[in-house]
mmCIF file of C-alpha atoms and ligand atoms in Angstrom:
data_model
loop_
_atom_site.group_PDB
_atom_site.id
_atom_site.type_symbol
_atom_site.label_atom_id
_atom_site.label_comp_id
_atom_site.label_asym_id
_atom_site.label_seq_id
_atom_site.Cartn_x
_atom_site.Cartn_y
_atom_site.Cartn_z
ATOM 1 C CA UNK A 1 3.918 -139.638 48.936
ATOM 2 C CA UNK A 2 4.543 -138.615 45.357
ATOM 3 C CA UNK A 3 7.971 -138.318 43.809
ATOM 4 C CA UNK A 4 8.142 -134.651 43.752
ATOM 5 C CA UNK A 5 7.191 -134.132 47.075
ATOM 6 C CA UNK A 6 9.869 -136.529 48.209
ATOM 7 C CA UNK A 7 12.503 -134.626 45.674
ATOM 8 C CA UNK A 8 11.968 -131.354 47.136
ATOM 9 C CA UNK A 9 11.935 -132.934 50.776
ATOM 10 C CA UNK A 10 15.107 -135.002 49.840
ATOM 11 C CA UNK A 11 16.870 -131.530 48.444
ATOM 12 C CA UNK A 12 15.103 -129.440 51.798
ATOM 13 C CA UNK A 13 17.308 -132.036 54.208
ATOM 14 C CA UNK A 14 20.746 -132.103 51.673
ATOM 15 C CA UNK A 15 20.608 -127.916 51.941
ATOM 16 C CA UNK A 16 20.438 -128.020 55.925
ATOM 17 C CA UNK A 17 23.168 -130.867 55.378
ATOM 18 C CA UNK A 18 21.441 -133.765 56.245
ATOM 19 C CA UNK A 19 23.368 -136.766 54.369
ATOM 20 C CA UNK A 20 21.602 -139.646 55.100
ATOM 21 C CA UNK A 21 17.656 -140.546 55.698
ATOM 22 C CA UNK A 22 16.387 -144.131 56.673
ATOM 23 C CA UNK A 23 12.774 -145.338 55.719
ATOM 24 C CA UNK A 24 11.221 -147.962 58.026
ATOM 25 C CA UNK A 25 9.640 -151.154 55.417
ATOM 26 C CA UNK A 26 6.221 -151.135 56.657
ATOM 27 C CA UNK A 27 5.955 -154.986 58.018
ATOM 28 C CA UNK A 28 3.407 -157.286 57.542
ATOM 29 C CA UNK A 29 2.108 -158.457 61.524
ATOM 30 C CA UNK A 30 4.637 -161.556 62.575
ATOM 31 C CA UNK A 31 5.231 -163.196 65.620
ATOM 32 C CA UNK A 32 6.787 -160.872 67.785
ATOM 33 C CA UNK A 33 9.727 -163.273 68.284
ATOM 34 C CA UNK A 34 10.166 -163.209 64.115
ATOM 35 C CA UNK A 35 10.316 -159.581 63.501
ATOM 36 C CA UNK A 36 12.762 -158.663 61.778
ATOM 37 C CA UNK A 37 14.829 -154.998 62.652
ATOM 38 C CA UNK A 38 14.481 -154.069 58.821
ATOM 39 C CA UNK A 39 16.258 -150.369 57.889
ATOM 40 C CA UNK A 40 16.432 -149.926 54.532
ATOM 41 C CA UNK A 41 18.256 -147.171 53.525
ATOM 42 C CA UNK A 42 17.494 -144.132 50.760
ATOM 43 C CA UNK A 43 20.003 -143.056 48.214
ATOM 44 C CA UNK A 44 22.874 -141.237 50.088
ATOM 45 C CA UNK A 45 22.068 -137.766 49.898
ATOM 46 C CA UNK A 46 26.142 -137.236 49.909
ATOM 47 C CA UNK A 47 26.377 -138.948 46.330
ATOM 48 C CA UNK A 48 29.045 -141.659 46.492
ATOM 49 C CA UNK A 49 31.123 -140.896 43.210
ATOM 50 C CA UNK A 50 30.686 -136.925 43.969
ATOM 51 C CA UNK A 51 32.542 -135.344 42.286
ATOM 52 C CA UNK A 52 33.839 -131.046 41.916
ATOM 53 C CA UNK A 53 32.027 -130.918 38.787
ATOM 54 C CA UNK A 54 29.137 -132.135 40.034
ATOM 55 C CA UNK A 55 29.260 -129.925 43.544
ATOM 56 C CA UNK A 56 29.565 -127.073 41.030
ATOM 57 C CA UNK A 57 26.755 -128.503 38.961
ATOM 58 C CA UNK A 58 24.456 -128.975 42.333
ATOM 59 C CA UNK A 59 25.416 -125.328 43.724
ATOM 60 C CA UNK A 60 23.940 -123.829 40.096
ATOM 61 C CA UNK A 61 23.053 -120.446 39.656
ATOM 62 C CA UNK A 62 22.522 -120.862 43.252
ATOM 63 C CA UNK A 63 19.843 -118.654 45.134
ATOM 64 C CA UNK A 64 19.409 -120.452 48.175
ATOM 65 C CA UNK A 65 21.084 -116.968 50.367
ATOM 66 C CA UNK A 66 20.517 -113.865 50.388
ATOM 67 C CA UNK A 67 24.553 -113.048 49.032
ATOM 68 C CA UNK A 68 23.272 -114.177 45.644
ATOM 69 C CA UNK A 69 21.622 -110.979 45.668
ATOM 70 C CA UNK A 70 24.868 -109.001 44.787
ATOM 71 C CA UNK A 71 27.173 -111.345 43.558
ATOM 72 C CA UNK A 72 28.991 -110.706 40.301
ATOM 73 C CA UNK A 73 30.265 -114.732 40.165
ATOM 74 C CA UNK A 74 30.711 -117.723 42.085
ATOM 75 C CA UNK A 75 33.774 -118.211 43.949
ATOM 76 C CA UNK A 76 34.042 -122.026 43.888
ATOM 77 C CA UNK A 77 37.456 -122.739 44.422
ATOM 78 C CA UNK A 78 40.652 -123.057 42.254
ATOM 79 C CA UNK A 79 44.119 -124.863 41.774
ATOM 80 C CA UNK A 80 45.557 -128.715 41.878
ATOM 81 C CA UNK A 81 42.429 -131.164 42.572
ATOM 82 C CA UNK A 82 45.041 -133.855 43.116
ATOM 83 C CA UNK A 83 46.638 -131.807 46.030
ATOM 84 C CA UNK A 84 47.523 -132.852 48.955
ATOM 85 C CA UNK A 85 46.883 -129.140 50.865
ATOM 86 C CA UNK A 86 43.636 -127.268 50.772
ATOM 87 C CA UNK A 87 43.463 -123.610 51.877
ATOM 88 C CA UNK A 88 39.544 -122.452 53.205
ATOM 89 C CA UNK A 89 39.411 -119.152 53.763
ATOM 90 C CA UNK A 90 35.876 -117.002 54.447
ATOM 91 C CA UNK A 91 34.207 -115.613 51.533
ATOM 92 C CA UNK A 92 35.311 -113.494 48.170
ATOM 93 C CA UNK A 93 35.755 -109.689 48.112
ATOM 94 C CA UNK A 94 35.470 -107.281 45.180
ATOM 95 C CA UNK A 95 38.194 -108.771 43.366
ATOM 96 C CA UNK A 96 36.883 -112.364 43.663
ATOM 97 C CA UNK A 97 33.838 -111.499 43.022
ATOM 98 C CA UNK A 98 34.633 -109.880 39.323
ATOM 99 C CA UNK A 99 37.088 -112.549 38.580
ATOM 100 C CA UNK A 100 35.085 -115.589 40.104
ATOM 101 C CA UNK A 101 38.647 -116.933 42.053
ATOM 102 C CA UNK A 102 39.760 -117.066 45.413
ATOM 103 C CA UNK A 103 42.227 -115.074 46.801
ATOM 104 C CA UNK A 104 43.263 -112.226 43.874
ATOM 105 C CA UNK A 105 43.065 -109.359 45.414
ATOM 106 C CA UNK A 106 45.578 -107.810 48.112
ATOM 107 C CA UNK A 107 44.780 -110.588 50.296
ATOM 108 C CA UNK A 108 45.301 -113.123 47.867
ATOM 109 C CA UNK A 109 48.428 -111.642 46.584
ATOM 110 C CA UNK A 110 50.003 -111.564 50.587
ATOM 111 C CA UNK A 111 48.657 -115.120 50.561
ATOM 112 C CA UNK A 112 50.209 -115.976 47.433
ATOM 113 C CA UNK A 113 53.575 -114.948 49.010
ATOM 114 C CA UNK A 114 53.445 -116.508 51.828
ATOM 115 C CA UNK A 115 53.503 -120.173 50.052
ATOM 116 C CA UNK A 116 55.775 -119.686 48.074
ATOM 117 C CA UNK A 117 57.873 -117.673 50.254
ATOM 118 C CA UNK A 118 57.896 -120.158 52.741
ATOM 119 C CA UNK A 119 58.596 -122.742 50.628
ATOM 120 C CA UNK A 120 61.314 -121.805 49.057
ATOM 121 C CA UNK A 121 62.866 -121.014 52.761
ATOM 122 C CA UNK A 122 62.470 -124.251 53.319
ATOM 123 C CA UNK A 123 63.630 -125.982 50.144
ATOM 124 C CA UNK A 124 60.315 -127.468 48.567
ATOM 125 C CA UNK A 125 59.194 -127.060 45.119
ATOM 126 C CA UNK A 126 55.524 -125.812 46.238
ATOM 127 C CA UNK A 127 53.780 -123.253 43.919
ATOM 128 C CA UNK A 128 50.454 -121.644 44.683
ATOM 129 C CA UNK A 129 49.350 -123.575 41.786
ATOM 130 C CA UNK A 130 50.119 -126.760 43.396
ATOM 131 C CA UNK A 131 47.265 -126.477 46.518
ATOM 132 C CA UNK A 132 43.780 -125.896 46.655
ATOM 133 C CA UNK A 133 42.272 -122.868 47.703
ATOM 134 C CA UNK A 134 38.722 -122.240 48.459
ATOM 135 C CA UNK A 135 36.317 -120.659 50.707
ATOM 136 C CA UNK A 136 33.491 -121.041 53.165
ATOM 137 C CA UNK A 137 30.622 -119.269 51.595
ATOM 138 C CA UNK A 138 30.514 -119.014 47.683
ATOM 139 C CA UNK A 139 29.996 -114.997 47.297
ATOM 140 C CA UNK A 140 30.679 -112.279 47.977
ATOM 141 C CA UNK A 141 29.229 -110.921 51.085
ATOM 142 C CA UNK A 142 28.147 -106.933 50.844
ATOM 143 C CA UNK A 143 30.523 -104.699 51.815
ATOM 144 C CA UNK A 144 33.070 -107.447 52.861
ATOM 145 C CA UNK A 145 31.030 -108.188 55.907
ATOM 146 C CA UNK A 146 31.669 -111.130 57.892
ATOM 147 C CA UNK A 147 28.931 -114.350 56.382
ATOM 148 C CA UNK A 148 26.519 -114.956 58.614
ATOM 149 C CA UNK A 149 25.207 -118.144 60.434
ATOM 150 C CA UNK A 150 22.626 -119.289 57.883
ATOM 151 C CA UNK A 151 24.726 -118.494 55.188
ATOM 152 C CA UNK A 152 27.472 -120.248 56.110
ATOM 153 C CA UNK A 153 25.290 -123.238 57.100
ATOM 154 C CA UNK A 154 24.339 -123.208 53.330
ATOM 155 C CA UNK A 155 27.416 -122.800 51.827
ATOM 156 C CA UNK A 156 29.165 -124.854 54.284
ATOM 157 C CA UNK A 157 27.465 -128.108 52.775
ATOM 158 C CA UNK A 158 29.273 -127.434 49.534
ATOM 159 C CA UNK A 159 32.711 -126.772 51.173
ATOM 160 C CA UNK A 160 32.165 -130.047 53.179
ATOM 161 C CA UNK A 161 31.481 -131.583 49.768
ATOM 162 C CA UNK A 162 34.685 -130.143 47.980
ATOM 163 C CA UNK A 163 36.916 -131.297 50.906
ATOM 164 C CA UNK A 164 35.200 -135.189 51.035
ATOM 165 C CA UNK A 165 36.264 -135.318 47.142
ATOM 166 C CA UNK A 166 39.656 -133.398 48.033
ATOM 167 C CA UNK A 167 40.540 -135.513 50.736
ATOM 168 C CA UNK A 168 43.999 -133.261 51.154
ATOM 169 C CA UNK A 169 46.512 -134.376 53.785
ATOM 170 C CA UNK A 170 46.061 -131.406 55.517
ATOM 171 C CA UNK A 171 43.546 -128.195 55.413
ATOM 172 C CA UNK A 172 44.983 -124.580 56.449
ATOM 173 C CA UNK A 173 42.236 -122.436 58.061
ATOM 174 C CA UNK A 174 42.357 -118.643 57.279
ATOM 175 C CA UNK A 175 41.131 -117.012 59.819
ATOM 176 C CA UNK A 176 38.039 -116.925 62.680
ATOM 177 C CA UNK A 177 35.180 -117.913 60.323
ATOM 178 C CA UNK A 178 36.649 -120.665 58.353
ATOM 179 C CA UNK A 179 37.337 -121.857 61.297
ATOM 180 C CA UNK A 180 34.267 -121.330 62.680
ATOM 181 C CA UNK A 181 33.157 -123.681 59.704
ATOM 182 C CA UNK A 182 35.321 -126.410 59.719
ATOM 183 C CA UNK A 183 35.891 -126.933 63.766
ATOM 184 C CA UNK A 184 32.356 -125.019 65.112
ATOM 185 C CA UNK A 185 34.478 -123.164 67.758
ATOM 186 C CA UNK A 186 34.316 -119.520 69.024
ATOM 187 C CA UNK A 187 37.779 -119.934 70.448
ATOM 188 C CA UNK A 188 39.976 -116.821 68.608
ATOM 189 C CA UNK A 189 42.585 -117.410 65.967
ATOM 190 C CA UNK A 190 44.829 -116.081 68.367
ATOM 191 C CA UNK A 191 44.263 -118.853 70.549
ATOM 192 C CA UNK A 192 44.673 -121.504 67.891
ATOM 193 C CA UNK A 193 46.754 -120.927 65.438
ATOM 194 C CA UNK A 194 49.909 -123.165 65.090
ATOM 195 C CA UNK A 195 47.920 -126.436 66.727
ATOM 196 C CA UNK A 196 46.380 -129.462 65.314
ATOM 197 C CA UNK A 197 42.568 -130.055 64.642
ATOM 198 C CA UNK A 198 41.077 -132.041 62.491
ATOM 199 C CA UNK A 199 37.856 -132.140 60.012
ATOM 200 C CA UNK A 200 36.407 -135.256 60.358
ATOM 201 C CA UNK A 201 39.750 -137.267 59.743
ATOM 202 C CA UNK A 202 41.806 -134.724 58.156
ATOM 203 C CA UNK A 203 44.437 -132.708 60.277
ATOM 204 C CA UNK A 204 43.620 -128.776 60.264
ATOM 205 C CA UNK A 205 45.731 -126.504 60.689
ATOM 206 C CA UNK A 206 44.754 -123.288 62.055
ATOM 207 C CA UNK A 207 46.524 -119.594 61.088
ATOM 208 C CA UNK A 208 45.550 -115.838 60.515
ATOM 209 C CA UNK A 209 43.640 -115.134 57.506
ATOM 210 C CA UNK A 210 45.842 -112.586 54.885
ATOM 211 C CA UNK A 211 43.353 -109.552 55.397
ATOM 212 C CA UNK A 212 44.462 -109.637 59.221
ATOM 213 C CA UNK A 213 48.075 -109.565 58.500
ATOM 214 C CA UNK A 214 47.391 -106.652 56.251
ATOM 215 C CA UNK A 215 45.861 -104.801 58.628
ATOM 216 C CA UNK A 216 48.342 -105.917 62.042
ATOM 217 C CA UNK A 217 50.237 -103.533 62.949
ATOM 218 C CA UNK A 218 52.130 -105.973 65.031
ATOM 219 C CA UNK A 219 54.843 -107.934 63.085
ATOM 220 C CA UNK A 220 54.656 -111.075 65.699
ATOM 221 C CA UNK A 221 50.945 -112.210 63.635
ATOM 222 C CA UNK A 222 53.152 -112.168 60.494
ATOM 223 C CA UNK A 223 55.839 -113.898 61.937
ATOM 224 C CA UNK A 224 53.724 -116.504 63.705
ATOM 225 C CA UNK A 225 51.765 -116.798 60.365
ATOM 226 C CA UNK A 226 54.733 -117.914 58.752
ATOM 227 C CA UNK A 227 55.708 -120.689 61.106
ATOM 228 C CA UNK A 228 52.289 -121.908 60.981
ATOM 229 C CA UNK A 229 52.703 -122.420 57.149
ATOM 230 C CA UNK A 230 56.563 -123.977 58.222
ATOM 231 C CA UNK A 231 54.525 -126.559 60.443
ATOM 232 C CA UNK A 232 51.928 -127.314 58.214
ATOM 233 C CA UNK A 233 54.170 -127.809 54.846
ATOM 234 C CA UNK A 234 56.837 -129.602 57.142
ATOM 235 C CA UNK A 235 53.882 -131.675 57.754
ATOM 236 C CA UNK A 236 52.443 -132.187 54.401
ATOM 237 C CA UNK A 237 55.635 -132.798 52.067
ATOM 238 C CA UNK A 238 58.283 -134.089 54.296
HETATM 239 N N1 URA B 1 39.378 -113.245 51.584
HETATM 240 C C1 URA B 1 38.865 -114.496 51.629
HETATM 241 O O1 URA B 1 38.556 -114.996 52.690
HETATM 242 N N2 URA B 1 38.715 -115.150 50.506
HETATM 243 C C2 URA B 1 39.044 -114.659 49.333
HETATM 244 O O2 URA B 1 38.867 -115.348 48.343
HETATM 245 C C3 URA B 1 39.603 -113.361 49.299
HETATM 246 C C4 URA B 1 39.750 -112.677 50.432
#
């Protein structure tokens, strides 16, 4: 096979987040009792010293969804890389989309709030500034739409990427679709919030996502939002 063919087919199975592909050594015929179980393995398609540069390097003037079609900027993600608390929400609206950061607009603002609200309550120094916040898909979707399947299948490769070189003590999922993304369930937020799940091996803690509150007309989703971020930042920094 030539090398480009095995780039592009190396890049086709990293996009539908395949991370790892063996190649059998062809053996040369010996005895049967001999023969050796030989896997040798191909670069790791999840590169070893990744890094947020480089996931924002890899993602490029990415076209690999249709949402690049009306996108204004990327929305990769912003705040402490050393933190110990990550924040995944869906996907950037208007306002994310002009200013290329998560979580600006009203949303953002409400979110904004609610950190450092509750952490002042509770008597720790913790700053927006101090987490990370990102989201699943990378822009914005048209008219605020919910991302669809493919799209977060996409995108979701380069969220699992940013969380493997985060590796936070704890992720807070906004909302149905991120965590959709990050624990594959239908179950409703409703359902989940305020319990324990985990990423591969990194606790997740489930809440409503900002817009919802904005919308609620019932004051028990704000309330129960804010005990969720209690739980989670009792968790985190105690
Ligand atoms: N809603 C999100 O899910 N993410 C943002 O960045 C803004 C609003």
């Amino acid at each position: 096979m030539n090398q480009e063919l095995l780039r592009q087919m190396l890049a086709y199975y990293r996009d539908i987040g395949v991370e790892d592909v063996y190649r059998r050594v062809p053996q040369a015929p010996v005895a049967a009792a001999q023969k050796p179980d030989l896997e040798v393995p191909l670069p790791p398609l999840l590169p070893a010293d990744d890094s947020l540069e480089q996931i924002r390097a890899d993602i490029g003037d990415c076209k690999r969804c249709r949402l690049h079609e009306g996108r204004h900027n990327i929305v990769f993600g912003v705040g402490n890389e050393q933190t110990k608390l990550v924040f995944v929400g869906e996907g950037p609206g208007e306002d994310e989309d002009l200013q290329g950061i998560p979580f600006v607009g009203r949303a953002g603002q409400l979110l904004t709030a609610m950190i450092e609200n509750t952490a002042q309550k509770e008597g720790l120094p913790l700053k927006r500034a101090d987490v990370y916040i990102c989201n699943v898909v990378k822009c914005r979707p048209p008219k605020n739409r919910a991302p669809e399947a493919d799209e977060m299948e996409i995108c979701g490769q380069f969220l699992a990427r940013q969380l493997s070189v985060l590796k936070p003590k704890a992720i807070c999922s906004l909302g149905g679709t991120a965590t959709k993304a990050l624990l594959g369930t239908k179950e409703g937020v409703t359902k989940m919030r305020g319990k324990w799940f985990k990423w591969r091996d990194i606790p997740v803690m489930v809440t409503y996502h900002p817009s919802y509150l904005l919308r609620a007309y019932n004051q028990d989703a704000k309330r129960e939002a804010w005990e969720d971020l209690k739980t989670l930042f009792h968790f985190v920094y105690d």
